[in-house]
Each structure stands twice: as structure tokens, then as C-alpha cells.
PDB file of C-alpha atoms and ligand atoms in Angstrom:
ATOM      1  CA  UNK A 884      -0.015   0.005   0.002  1.00 69.00           C
ATOM      2  CA  UNK A 885       2.698   2.527   1.015  1.00 90.00           C
ATOM      3  CA  UNK A 886       4.807   1.648  -2.077  1.00 94.00           C
ATOM      4  CA  UNK A 887       1.809   2.630  -4.262  1.00 96.00           C
ATOM      5  CA  UNK A 888       1.472   5.995  -2.491  1.00 97.00           C
ATOM      6  CA  UNK A 889       5.243   6.672  -2.785  1.00 97.00           C
ATOM      7  CA  UNK A 890       5.008   5.946  -6.525  1.00 97.00           C
ATOM      8  CA  UNK A 891       2.029   8.262  -6.898  1.00 98.00           C
ATOM      9  CA  UNK A 892       3.906  10.983  -4.996  1.00 97.00           C
ATOM     10  CA  UNK A 893       6.901  10.645  -7.355  1.00 98.00           C
ATOM     11  CA  UNK A 894       4.597  10.805 -10.395  1.00 98.00           C
ATOM     12  CA  UNK A 895       2.755  13.894  -9.095  1.00 98.00           C
ATOM     13  CA  UNK A 896       6.049  15.771  -8.735  1.00 97.00           C
ATOM     14  CA  UNK A 897       7.417  14.570 -12.077  1.00 98.00           C
ATOM     15  CA  UNK A 898       4.226  15.781 -13.753  1.00 98.00           C
ATOM     16  CA  UNK A 899       4.247  19.049 -11.812  1.00 97.00           C
ATOM     17  CA  UNK A 900       0.645  18.318 -10.831  1.00 98.00           C
ATOM     18  CA  UNK A 901      -0.187  20.313  -7.664  1.00 98.00           C
ATOM     19  CA  UNK A 902      -3.714  18.889  -7.364  1.00 98.00           C
ATOM     20  CA  UNK A 903      -2.407  15.345  -7.522  1.00 98.00           C
ATOM     21  CA  UNK A 904       0.427  16.106  -5.072  1.00 98.00           C
ATOM     22  CA  UNK A 905      -2.121  17.596  -2.670  1.00 98.00           C
ATOM     23  CA  UNK A 906      -4.395  14.567  -2.976  1.00 98.00           C
ATOM     24  CA  UNK A 907      -1.534  12.077  -2.525  1.00 98.00           C
ATOM     25  CA  UNK A 908      -0.127  13.943   0.507  1.00 98.00           C
ATOM     26  CA  UNK A 909      -3.538  14.034   2.186  1.00 98.00           C
ATOM     27  CA  UNK A 910      -4.351  10.412   1.297  1.00 97.00           C
ATOM     28  CA  UNK A 911      -0.973   9.185   2.502  1.00 97.00           C
ATOM     29  CA  UNK A 912      -1.454  10.906   5.848  1.00 97.00           C
ATOM     30  CA  UNK A 913      -5.075   9.668   6.150  1.00 96.00           C
ATOM     31  CA  UNK A 914      -3.838   6.146   5.577  1.00 95.00           C
ATOM     32  CA  UNK A 915      -1.482   6.579   8.514  1.00 95.00           C
ATOM     33  CA  UNK A 916       1.829   6.825   6.700  1.00 96.00           C
ATOM     34  CA  UNK A 917       4.675   8.384   8.625  1.00 94.00           C
ATOM     35  CA  UNK A 918       4.935  11.957   7.256  1.00 94.00           C
ATOM     36  CA  UNK A 919       8.741  11.885   7.147  1.00 93.00           C
ATOM     37  CA  UNK A 920       8.764   8.560   5.299  1.00 95.00           C
ATOM     38  CA  UNK A 921       6.138   9.859   2.862  1.00 96.00           C
ATOM     39  CA  UNK A 922       8.353  12.860   2.203  1.00 95.00           C
ATOM     40  CA  UNK A 923      11.656  10.929   1.955  1.00 94.00           C
ATOM     41  CA  UNK A 924      10.491   7.890  -0.059  1.00 96.00           C
ATOM     42  CA  UNK A 925       7.905   9.725  -2.127  1.00 96.00           C
ATOM     43  CA  UNK A 926       8.057  13.435  -2.800  1.00 97.00           C
ATOM     44  CA  UNK A 927      11.808  13.964  -2.340  1.00 96.00           C
ATOM     45  CA  UNK A 928      12.537  11.078  -4.722  1.00 96.00           C
ATOM     46  CA  UNK A 929      10.276  12.817  -7.238  1.00 97.00           C
ATOM     47  CA  UNK A 930      11.935  16.247  -6.963  1.00 96.00           C
ATOM     48  CA  UNK A 931      15.401  14.640  -7.128  1.00 95.00           C
ATOM     49  CA  UNK A 932      14.387  12.930 -10.393  1.00 97.00           C
ATOM     50  CA  UNK A 933      13.138  16.302 -11.660  1.00 96.00           C
ATOM     51  CA  UNK A 934      16.540  17.792 -10.779  1.00 95.00           C
ATOM     52  CA  UNK A 935      18.372  15.060 -12.675  1.00 97.00           C
ATOM     53  CA  UNK A 936      16.127  15.513 -15.768  1.00 97.00           C
ATOM     54  CA  UNK A 937      16.704  19.284 -15.601  1.00 96.00           C
ATOM     55  CA  UNK A 938      20.461  18.883 -15.271  1.00 95.00           C
ATOM     56  CA  UNK A 939      20.635  16.612 -18.325  1.00 96.00           C
ATOM     57  CA  UNK A 940      18.438  18.892 -20.441  1.00 96.00           C
ATOM     58  CA  UNK A 941      15.476  16.506 -20.567  1.00 96.00           C
ATOM     59  CA  UNK A 942      13.214  18.911 -18.663  1.00 95.00           C
ATOM     60  CA  UNK A 943      13.112  22.672 -18.868  1.00 95.00           C
ATOM     61  CA  UNK A 944      12.704  25.570 -16.459  1.00 96.00           C
ATOM     62  CA  UNK A 945       8.904  25.997 -16.768  1.00 96.00           C
ATOM     63  CA  UNK A 946       8.424  22.293 -15.900  1.00 97.00           C
ATOM     64  CA  UNK A 947      10.902  22.619 -13.030  1.00 97.00           C
ATOM     65  CA  UNK A 948       8.798  25.511 -11.717  1.00 97.00           C
ATOM     66  CA  UNK A 949       5.564  23.459 -11.879  1.00 97.00           C
ATOM     67  CA  UNK A 950       7.243  20.542 -10.115  1.00 97.00           C
ATOM     68  CA  UNK A 951       8.561  22.936  -7.468  1.00 96.00           C
ATOM     69  CA  UNK A 952       5.035  24.335  -6.917  1.00 97.00           C
ATOM     70  CA  UNK A 953       3.644  20.812  -6.473  1.00 97.00           C
ATOM     71  CA  UNK A 954       6.527  20.013  -4.090  1.00 96.00           C
ATOM     72  CA  UNK A 955       5.925  23.203  -2.055  1.00 95.00           C
ATOM     73  CA  UNK A 956       2.235  22.276  -1.579  1.00 97.00           C
ATOM     74  CA  UNK A 957       3.031  18.665  -0.564  1.00 96.00           C
ATOM     75  CA  UNK A 958       5.712  19.968   1.838  1.00 95.00           C
ATOM     76  CA  UNK A 959       3.242  22.387   3.433  1.00 95.00           C
ATOM     77  CA  UNK A 960       0.678  19.604   4.036  1.00 96.00           C
ATOM     78  CA  UNK A 961       3.205  17.105   5.300  1.00 96.00           C
ATOM     79  CA  UNK A 962       5.113  19.549   7.517  1.00 92.00           C
ATOM     80  CA  UNK A 963       1.845  20.389   9.325  1.00 94.00           C
ATOM     81  CA  UNK A 964       1.432  16.701  10.147  1.00 93.00           C
ATOM     82  CA  UNK A 965       4.881  16.022  11.662  1.00 90.00           C
ATOM     83  CA  UNK A 966       4.174  14.916  15.224  1.00 86.00           C
ATOM     84  CA  UNK A 967       5.772  16.889  18.037  1.00 84.00           C
ATOM     85  CA  UNK A 968       8.317  14.988  20.114  1.00 80.00           C
ATOM     86  CA  UNK A 969       8.834  15.592  23.799  1.00 77.00           C
ATOM     87  CA  UNK A 970      11.828  17.965  23.954  1.00 73.00           C
ATOM     88  CA  UNK A 971      14.751  16.568  25.943  1.00 78.00           C
ATOM     89  CA  UNK A 972      17.152  19.257  24.788  1.00 81.00           C
ATOM     90  CA  UNK A 973      16.005  22.795  24.101  1.00 87.00           C
ATOM     91  CA  UNK A 974      17.639  25.722  22.392  1.00 95.00           C
ATOM     92  CA  UNK A 975      17.128  28.573  19.931  1.00 97.00           C
ATOM     93  CA  UNK A 976      18.042  28.167  16.291  1.00 98.00           C
ATOM     94  CA  UNK A 977      17.957  30.712  13.479  1.00 98.00           C
ATOM     95  CA  UNK A 978      17.644  29.111  10.055  1.00 98.00           C
ATOM     96  CA  UNK A 979      17.712  30.609   6.560  1.00 98.00           C
ATOM     97  CA  UNK A 980      18.766  30.078   2.944  1.00 98.00           C
ATOM     98  CA  UNK A 981      21.770  32.198   1.991  1.00 98.00           C
ATOM     99  CA  UNK A 982      21.762  35.276  -0.210  1.00 98.00           C
ATOM    100  CA  UNK A 983      21.426  34.623  -3.940  1.00 98.00           C
ATOM    101  CA  UNK A 984      19.563  31.371  -3.411  1.00 98.00           C
ATOM    102  CA  UNK A 985      15.770  31.045  -3.452  1.00 98.00           C
ATOM    103  CA  UNK A 986      15.627  27.262  -2.819  1.00 98.00           C
ATOM    104  CA  UNK A 987      13.733  26.805   0.390  1.00 96.00           C
ATOM    105  CA  UNK A 988      11.868  23.481   0.274  1.00 96.00           C
ATOM    106  CA  UNK A 989      14.601  21.598   2.138  1.00 96.00           C
ATOM    107  CA  UNK A 990      15.170  24.477   4.553  1.00 97.00           C
ATOM    108  CA  UNK A 991      11.451  24.514   5.373  1.00 95.00           C
ATOM    109  CA  UNK A 992      11.460  20.759   6.086  1.00 95.00           C
ATOM    110  CA  UNK A 993      14.455  21.273   8.380  1.00 96.00           C
ATOM    111  CA  UNK A 994      12.635  24.082  10.213  1.00 95.00           C
ATOM    112  CA  UNK A 995       9.535  21.883  10.705  1.00 94.00           C
ATOM    113  CA  UNK A 996      11.524  18.978  12.075  1.00 94.00           C
ATOM    114  CA  UNK A 997      13.509  21.254  14.400  1.00 94.00           C
ATOM    115  CA  UNK A 998      10.222  22.696  15.732  1.00 93.00           C
ATOM    116  CA  UNK A 999       8.694  19.215  16.083  1.00 92.00           C
ATOM    117  CA  UNK A1000      11.704  18.281  18.210  1.00 92.00           C
ATOM    118  CA  UNK A1001      11.085  21.143  20.614  1.00 92.00           C
ATOM    119  CA  UNK A1002      13.717  23.643  19.431  1.00 95.00           C
ATOM    120  CA  UNK A1003      12.686  27.311  19.290  1.00 95.00           C
ATOM    121  CA  UNK A1004      13.212  28.211  15.637  1.00 96.00           C
ATOM    122  CA  UNK A1005      13.285  31.526  13.802  1.00 98.00           C
ATOM    123  CA  UNK A1006      12.883  30.922  10.087  1.00 98.00           C
ATOM    124  CA  UNK A1007      14.408  33.952   8.364  1.00 98.00           C
ATOM    125  CA  UNK A1008      13.447  32.798   4.868  1.00 98.00           C
ATOM    126  CA  UNK A1009      15.465  32.609   1.696  1.00 98.00           C
ATOM    127  CA  UNK A1010      17.925  34.860  -0.144  1.00 98.00           C
ATOM    128  CA  UNK A1011      19.122  36.103   3.235  1.00 98.00           C
ATOM    129  CA  UNK A1012      22.263  38.308   3.417  1.00 98.00           C
ATOM    130  CA  UNK A1013      24.939  37.327   5.936  1.00 98.00           C
ATOM    131  CA  UNK A1014      24.376  40.516   7.987  1.00 98.00           C
ATOM    132  CA  UNK A1015      20.733  39.541   8.466  1.00 98.00           C
ATOM    133  CA  UNK A1016      21.639  36.047   9.767  1.00 98.00           C
ATOM    134  CA  UNK A1017      23.803  37.725  12.408  1.00 98.00           C
ATOM    135  CA  UNK A1018      21.371  40.534  13.205  1.00 98.00           C
ATOM    136  CA  UNK A1019      18.458  38.105  13.612  1.00 98.00           C
ATOM    137  CA  UNK A1020      20.524  35.698  15.729  1.00 98.00           C
ATOM    138  CA  UNK A1021      21.438  38.599  18.048  1.00 98.00           C
ATOM    139  CA  UNK A1022      17.838  39.778  18.356  1.00 98.00           C
ATOM    140  CA  UNK A1023      16.405  36.251  18.816  1.00 98.00           C
ATOM    141  CA  UNK A1024      19.045  35.278  21.390  1.00 98.00           C
ATOM    142  CA  UNK A1025      19.944  32.260  19.283  1.00 98.00           C
ATOM    143  CA  UNK A1026      22.356  29.503  20.325  1.00 98.00           C
ATOM    144  CA  UNK A1027      22.759  28.169  16.815  1.00 98.00           C
ATOM    145  CA  UNK A1028      22.825  29.689  13.319  1.00 98.00           C
ATOM    146  CA  UNK A1029      21.811  27.317  10.529  1.00 98.00           C
ATOM    147  CA  UNK A1030      22.311  28.065   6.850  1.00 98.00           C
ATOM    148  CA  UNK A1031      21.090  26.228   3.816  1.00 98.00           C
ATOM    149  CA  UNK A1032      22.318  26.482   0.217  1.00 98.00           C
ATOM    150  CA  UNK A1033      21.433  24.538  -2.931  1.00 98.00           C
ATOM    151  CA  UNK A1034      23.645  26.339  -5.441  1.00 98.00           C
ATOM    152  CA  UNK A1035      27.354  25.748  -5.727  1.00 98.00           C
ATOM    153  CA  UNK A1036      27.730  29.448  -6.515  1.00 98.00           C
ATOM    154  CA  UNK A1037      26.177  30.512  -3.178  1.00 98.00           C
ATOM    155  CA  UNK A1038      28.072  28.066  -0.953  1.00 98.00           C
ATOM    156  CA  UNK A1039      30.617  30.862  -0.475  1.00 98.00           C
ATOM    157  CA  UNK A1040      27.994  32.723   1.604  1.00 98.00           C
ATOM    158  CA  UNK A1041      28.293  30.064   4.321  1.00 98.00           C
ATOM    159  CA  UNK A1042      32.035  30.779   4.433  1.00 98.00           C
ATOM    160  CA  UNK A1043      31.309  34.509   4.543  1.00 98.00           C
ATOM    161  CA  UNK A1044      28.988  33.952   7.511  1.00 98.00           C
ATOM    162  CA  UNK A1045      31.846  32.306   9.444  1.00 98.00           C
ATOM    163  CA  UNK A1046      34.179  35.185   8.535  1.00 98.00           C
ATOM    164  CA  UNK A1047      31.675  37.926   9.465  1.00 98.00           C
ATOM    165  CA  UNK A1048      30.951  36.254  12.808  1.00 98.00           C
ATOM    166  CA  UNK A1049      34.715  36.257  13.522  1.00 98.00           C
ATOM    167  CA  UNK A1050      35.075  39.906  12.452  1.00 98.00           C
ATOM    168  CA  UNK A1051      32.218  40.909  14.752  1.00 97.00           C
ATOM    169  CA  UNK A1052      33.821  39.016  17.675  1.00 98.00           C
ATOM    170  CA  UNK A1053      30.740  36.759  17.829  1.00 98.00           C
ATOM    171  CA  UNK A1054      32.112  33.450  16.535  1.00 98.00           C
ATOM    172  CA  UNK A1055      32.386  31.911  20.004  1.00 97.00           C
ATOM    173  CA  UNK A1056      28.908  33.063  20.940  1.00 98.00           C
ATOM    174  CA  UNK A1057      27.184  30.838  18.365  1.00 98.00           C
ATOM    175  CA  UNK A1058      27.403  27.320  17.033  1.00 98.00           C
ATOM    176  CA  UNK A1059      26.895  27.067  13.294  1.00 98.00           C
ATOM    177  CA  UNK A1060      25.381  24.279  11.207  1.00 98.00           C
ATOM    178  CA  UNK A1061      25.376  24.080   7.393  1.00 98.00           C
ATOM    179  CA  UNK A1062      23.302  22.015   4.964  1.00 98.00           C
ATOM    180  CA  UNK A1063      21.985  21.792   1.431  1.00 98.00           C
ATOM    181  CA  UNK A1064      22.483  19.430  -1.500  1.00 97.00           C
ATOM    182  CA  UNK A1065      26.040  20.518  -2.556  1.00 98.00           C
ATOM    183  CA  UNK A1066      27.250  20.883   1.053  1.00 98.00           C
ATOM    184  CA  UNK A1067      29.457  18.203   2.621  1.00 98.00           C
ATOM    185  CA  UNK A1068      31.231  17.534   5.901  1.00 98.00           C
ATOM    186  CA  UNK A1069      34.448  18.423   4.082  1.00 98.00           C
ATOM    187  CA  UNK A1070      33.033  21.848   3.184  1.00 98.00           C
ATOM    188  CA  UNK A1071      31.894  22.391   6.772  1.00 98.00           C
ATOM    189  CA  UNK A1072      35.394  21.546   8.030  1.00 98.00           C
ATOM    190  CA  UNK A1073      37.009  23.761   5.432  1.00 98.00           C
ATOM    191  CA  UNK A1074      34.994  26.858   6.344  1.00 98.00           C
ATOM    192  CA  UNK A1075      35.064  26.145  10.087  1.00 98.00           C
ATOM    193  CA  UNK A1076      31.368  25.459  10.642  1.00 98.00           C
ATOM    194  CA  UNK A1077      30.584  23.509  13.824  1.00 98.00           C
ATOM    195  CA  UNK A1078      28.368  20.951  12.131  1.00 98.00           C
ATOM    196  CA  UNK A1079      27.071  19.619   8.818  1.00 98.00           C
ATOM    197  CA  UNK A1080      23.769  17.801   8.321  1.00 98.00           C
ATOM    198  CA  UNK A1081      22.883  15.791   5.247  1.00 97.00           C
ATOM    199  CA  UNK A1082      19.154  15.860   5.887  1.00 96.00           C
ATOM    200  CA  UNK A1083      16.603  17.161   8.354  1.00 95.00           C
ATOM    201  CA  UNK A1084      16.808  14.100  10.689  1.00 94.00           C
ATOM    202  CA  UNK A1085      20.589  14.381  10.774  1.00 97.00           C
ATOM    203  CA  UNK A1086      20.119  18.116  11.489  1.00 97.00           C
ATOM    204  CA  UNK A1087      18.075  17.339  14.596  1.00 95.00           C
ATOM    205  CA  UNK A1088      20.822  14.975  15.848  1.00 96.00           C
ATOM    206  CA  UNK A1089      23.570  17.514  15.170  1.00 98.00           C
ATOM    207  CA  UNK A1090      21.669  20.380  16.832  1.00 97.00           C
ATOM    208  CA  UNK A1091      21.144  18.254  19.942  1.00 96.00           C
ATOM    209  CA  UNK A1092      24.876  17.503  20.009  1.00 96.00           C
ATOM    210  CA  UNK A1093      25.752  21.186  19.592  1.00 97.00           C
ATOM    211  CA  UNK A1094      23.397  22.202  22.383  1.00 95.00           C
ATOM    212  CA  UNK A1095      24.849  19.673  24.819  1.00 92.00           C
ATOM    213  CA  UNK A1096      28.513  20.150  23.828  1.00 83.00           C
TER     214      UNK A1096
HETATM  215 CO1  B1M B2509      16.866  24.760  -8.781  1.00 52.24          CO
HETATM  216  N1  B1M B2509      18.659  24.017  -9.002  1.00 52.24           N
HETATM  217  N2  B1M B2509      17.413  26.355  -9.732  1.00 52.24           N
HETATM  218  N3  B1M B2509      15.047  25.345  -8.479  1.00 52.24           N
HETATM  219  N4  B1M B2509      16.525  23.036  -8.107  1.00 52.24           N
HETATM  220  C1  B1M B2509      18.953  22.755  -8.273  1.00 52.24           C
HETATM  221  C2  B1M B2509      19.550  23.035  -6.917  1.00 52.24           C
HETATM  222  C3  B1M B2509      19.991  22.064  -9.266  1.00 52.24           C
HETATM  223  C4  B1M B2509      20.958  21.083  -8.589  1.00 52.24           C
HETATM  224  C5  B1M B2509      19.202  21.364 -10.419  1.00 52.24           C
HETATM  225  C6  B1M B2509      20.103  20.633 -11.382  1.00 52.24           C
HETATM  226  O1  B1M B2509      20.652  21.271 -12.252  1.00 52.24           O
HETATM  227  N5  B1M B2509      20.273  19.334 -11.167  1.00 52.24           N
HETATM  228  C7  B1M B2509      20.707  23.304  -9.897  1.00 52.24           C
HETATM  229  C8  B1M B2509      21.945  23.832  -9.145  1.00 52.24           C
HETATM  230  C9  B1M B2509      23.217  23.497  -9.856  1.00 52.24           C
HETATM  231  C10 B1M B2509      24.409  23.956  -9.102  1.00 52.24           C
HETATM  232  O2  B1M B2509      24.453  24.878  -8.360  1.00 52.24           O
HETATM  233  N6  B1M B2509      25.479  23.237  -9.330  1.00 52.24           N
HETATM  234  C11 B1M B2509      19.578  24.331  -9.868  1.00 52.24           C
HETATM  235  C12 B1M B2509      19.532  25.496 -10.669  1.00 52.24           C
HETATM  236  C13 B1M B2509      20.641  25.664 -11.707  1.00 52.24           C
HETATM  237  C14 B1M B2509      18.528  26.493 -10.531  1.00 52.24           C
HETATM  238  C15 B1M B2509      18.405  27.830 -11.274  1.00 52.24           C
HETATM  239  C16 B1M B2509      19.724  28.591 -11.461  1.00 52.24           C
HETATM  240  C17 B1M B2509      17.710  27.522 -12.621  1.00 52.24           C
HETATM  241  C18 B1M B2509      17.606  28.721 -13.545  1.00 52.24           C
HETATM  242  O3  B1M B2509      16.992  29.708 -13.229  1.00 52.24           O
HETATM  243  N7  B1M B2509      18.197  28.561 -14.716  1.00 52.24           N
HETATM  244  C19 B1M B2509      17.435  28.621 -10.363  1.00 52.24           C
HETATM  245  C20 B1M B2509      18.228  29.343  -9.218  1.00 52.24           C
HETATM  246  C21 B1M B2509      17.440  30.469  -8.645  1.00 52.24           C
HETATM  247  C22 B1M B2509      18.166  31.038  -7.419  1.00 52.24           C
HETATM  248  O4  B1M B2509      18.154  30.445  -6.362  1.00 52.24           O
HETATM  249  N8  B1M B2509      18.796  32.201  -7.560  1.00 52.24           N
HETATM  250  C23 B1M B2509      16.664  27.496  -9.760  1.00 52.24           C
HETATM  251  C24 B1M B2509      15.343  27.617  -9.356  1.00 52.24           C
HETATM  252  C25 B1M B2509      14.594  26.581  -8.804  1.00 52.24           C
HETATM  253  C26 B1M B2509      13.062  26.705  -8.513  1.00 52.24           C
HETATM  254  C27 B1M B2509      12.679  28.083  -7.975  1.00 52.24           C
HETATM  255  C28 B1M B2509      12.295  26.399  -9.761  1.00 52.24           C
HETATM  256  C29 B1M B2509      12.878  25.487  -7.505  1.00 52.24           C
HETATM  257  C30 B1M B2509      13.013  25.901  -6.004  1.00 52.24           C
HETATM  258  C31 B1M B2509      11.666  26.188  -5.349  1.00 52.24           C
HETATM  259  C32 B1M B2509      11.825  26.339  -3.856  1.00 52.24           C
HETATM  260  O5  B1M B2509      12.764  25.904  -3.207  1.00 52.24           O
HETATM  261  N9  B1M B2509      10.853  27.000  -3.277  1.00 52.24           N
HETATM  262  C33 B1M B2509      14.079  24.599  -7.838  1.00 52.24           C
HETATM  263  C34 B1M B2509      14.187  23.223  -7.451  1.00 52.24           C
HETATM  264  C35 B1M B2509      12.937  22.574  -6.899  1.00 52.24           C
HETATM  265  C36 B1M B2509      15.389  22.470  -7.613  1.00 52.24           C
HETATM  266  C37 B1M B2509      15.647  20.981  -7.369  1.00 52.24           C
HETATM  267  C38 B1M B2509      15.057  20.206  -8.534  1.00 52.24           C
HETATM  268  C39 B1M B2509      15.109  20.384  -6.067  1.00 52.24           C
HETATM  269  C40 B1M B2509      15.540  21.127  -4.768  1.00 52.24           C
HETATM  270  C41 B1M B2509      14.711  20.576  -3.606  1.00 52.24           C
HETATM  271  O6  B1M B2509      13.726  21.167  -3.203  1.00 52.24           O
HETATM  272  N10 B1M B2509      15.079  19.334  -3.151  1.00 52.24           N
HETATM  273  C42 B1M B2509      17.261  20.933  -7.313  1.00 52.24           C
HETATM  274  C43 B1M B2509      17.823  19.604  -7.722  1.00 52.24           C
HETATM  275  C44 B1M B2509      18.223  18.777  -6.518  1.00 52.24           C
HETATM  276  O7  B1M B2509      18.623  19.279  -5.479  1.00 52.24           O
HETATM  277  N11 B1M B2509      18.193  17.466  -6.652  1.00 52.24           N
HETATM  278  C45 B1M B2509      17.598  22.178  -8.026  1.00 52.24           C
HETATM  279  C46 B1M B2509      14.310  18.631  -2.106  1.00 52.24           C
HETATM  280  C47 B1M B2509      14.761  19.069  -0.694  1.00 52.24           C
HETATM  281  C48 B1M B2509      13.966  18.316   0.324  1.00 52.24           C
HETATM  282  O8  B1M B2509      16.146  18.700  -0.587  1.00 52.24           O
HETATM  283  O9  B1M B2509      16.897  21.121  -0.549  1.00 52.24           O
HETATM  284  O10 B1M B2509      18.574  19.218  -0.625  1.00 52.24           O
HETATM  285  P1  B1M B2509      17.271  19.744  -0.173  1.00 52.24           P
HETATM  286  O11 B1M B2509      17.235  19.728   1.431  1.00 52.24           O
HETATM  287  C49 B1M B2509      17.555  18.587   2.195  1.00 52.24           C
HETATM  288  C50 B1M B2509      19.053  18.445   2.544  1.00 52.24           C
HETATM  289  O12 B1M B2509      19.908  19.080   1.622  1.00 52.24           O
HETATM  290  C51 B1M B2509      19.141  18.983   3.936  1.00 52.24           C
HETATM  291  O13 B1M B2509      17.888  18.619   4.511  1.00 52.24           O
HETATM  292  C52 B1M B2509      16.862  18.767   3.526  1.00 52.24           C
HETATM  293  C53 B1M B2509      15.722  17.822   3.845  1.00 52.24           C
HETATM  294  O14 B1M B2509      16.168  16.492   3.836  1.00 52.24           O
HETATM  295  N12 B1M B2509      19.317  20.418   4.192  1.00 52.24           N
HETATM  296  C54 B1M B2509      19.751  20.875   5.401  1.00 52.24           C
HETATM  297  C55 B1M B2509      19.039  21.490   3.404  1.00 52.24           C
HETATM  298  N13 B1M B2509      19.297  22.613   4.063  1.00 52.24           N
HETATM  299  C56 B1M B2509      19.710  22.287   5.309  1.00 52.24           C
HETATM  300  C57 B1M B2509      20.096  23.061   6.408  1.00 52.24           C
HETATM  301  C58 B1M B2509      20.486  22.396   7.566  1.00 52.24           C
HETATM  302  C59 B1M B2509      20.529  21.004   7.638  1.00 52.24           C
HETATM  303  C60 B1M B2509      20.163  20.238   6.553  1.00 52.24           C
HETATM  304  O15 B1M B2509      20.855  23.052   8.697  1.00 52.24           O
HETATM  305  C61 B1M B2509      20.687  24.433   8.758  1.00 52.24           C
END
């Protein structure tokens, strides 16, 4: 049964069909599927296939946009259904997508899972300049600053964030965590970030570690 729903979710995203994605997301949840599994094994597989088709020139920007719209709707429905866990570790996290990058589907999933795990989260959106990450972290009283990037060209903004924190004498005040499809542990080490997470679940684990370190 779940395999059929995952397949339908992949198809809905490949077709860029928002109505179908909405229906599959709601049906999957009604049938008792785990929202994170529905996202990981269904919708995310679909959008990854769309990305591969786009990269190899077998799908074009307008279709990518329709698929993204279907993905955004499914994400919204599924995020609202992620059950809240009892928080054993608490802390404040500011999360955004770096300047020059409008990809925010993954960042939004990360924010939802952080909230579901009891962290206080300030989502500062996408295309966020480095100064705003720092300013918002200061105002929010954050413990952790999390940045997401999907473009290789904007990865440099995560490095700039580390540098600006140092310049402002604030690097020791915050822990930093980086993520996004092109980001790796090696990149995190190279720029001096405190943690790297490959997906939202890994992000929760890493934030807990940072808060108890
Ligand atoms: Co674009 N795009 N896109 N895109 N897009 C990619 C990233 C690309 C890899 C596609 C490809 O060519 N295969 C490619 C980048 C190539 C590169 O940099 N080397 C690309 C390109 C080129 C572009 C444009 C330049 C296209 C153009 O205009 N010609 C343009 C850029 C605009 C800009 O930002 N300035 C563009 C635009 C778009 C849309 C707007 C149409 C849409 C985004 C809509 C939106 O986000 N609201 C879009 C989409 C949907 C994609 C793909 C297909 C899917 C991204 C996604 O949502 N994945 C993507 C291909 C791909 O990545 N496979 C692609 C699903 C999401 C759940 O995964 O975001 O990786 P992800 O998040 C994961 C983990 O990475 C991690 O956890 C998340 C959940 O598991 N994670 C974190 C992420 N952030 C984290 C932060 C953390 C911890 C973990 O802590 C803080």
C-alpha cells in the first residue's frame, strides 16, 4: 500500500501536478503513513528525479517551476502533520537560505523537524544576506545559526557567515550548522562550521549534540 502511494507521489512531482500532489499527501497521511517517510520515499525522490532531468536537459525551467510548486504544496501539508516529540534538549536556532539562493523546500522541512523536536526556531526565509543572519541571531538570542544552500555558486555565503561572525567578535557566541544538497562535511570543516547535516533528521541529531557540547 505505502509503495503505491510513494510511486504516486513521485509521479505527481514529475508531472508538476499540484492537485495530484495535494491529494496524494492528504491520502498518505489519512492512511497513517509516517509523514517523514512519505516525504523521503515519495516526494523527495520525485523532486530529485526532476533535478536530474533538468540537469541533463530533458526537462526545462517551466516544468521545473511546476514541479517545485507541487513540491511546495506537498511539503506544506506534510510539515503540518509532523508529530511533536517531547523535547529533551532545548535551544534557539535561526535558520535561513543564503543570499542569492531562493531554494527553500529543504530548509522549510528542516525548520519543521526542528520545531517538532522542541527547538525554538526563527525561520528567516530565503535569499538572506549574511548581515541579516547575524542581526536576527542577536535579536532572537539564538544559540545556533543554521544556513542552507542549494547552489554551488552561493556556498561561499556560508564561508562569509563564518568570517563575518569572527570579524564581529561573535564566533564563540554561536554554534553554526550548514546544509543543502552541494554541502558536505568536508566543506563544513574547510570553512570552520561547527556541524554539517545531510538531511533534516541528521540536522536534529547535530543540533542536539551542539546544544549539549
Ligand atoms: Co533549482 N537548482 N534552480 N530550483 N533546483 C537545483 C539546486 C539544481 C541542482 C538542479 C540541477 O541542475 N540538477 C541546480 C543547481 C546546480 C548547481 O548549483 N550546481 C539548480 C539551478 C541551476 C537552478 C536555477 C539557477 C535555474 C535557472 O533559473 N536557470 C534557479 C536558481 C534560482 C536562485 O536560487 N537564484 C533554480 C530555481 C529553482 C526553482 C525556484 C524552480 C525550484 C526551488 C523552489 C523552492 O525551493 N521554493 C528549484 C528546485 C525545486 C530544484 C531541485 C530540482 C530540487 C531542490 C529541492 O527542493 N530538493 C534541485 C535539484 C536537486 O537538489 N536534486 C535544483 C528537495 C529538498 C527536500 O532537498 O533542498 O537538498 P534539499 O534539502 C535537504 C538536505 O539538503 C538537507 O535537509 C533537507 C531535507 O532532507 N538540508 C539541510 C538542506 N538545508 C539544510 C540546512 C540544515 C541542515 C540540513 O541546517 C541548517
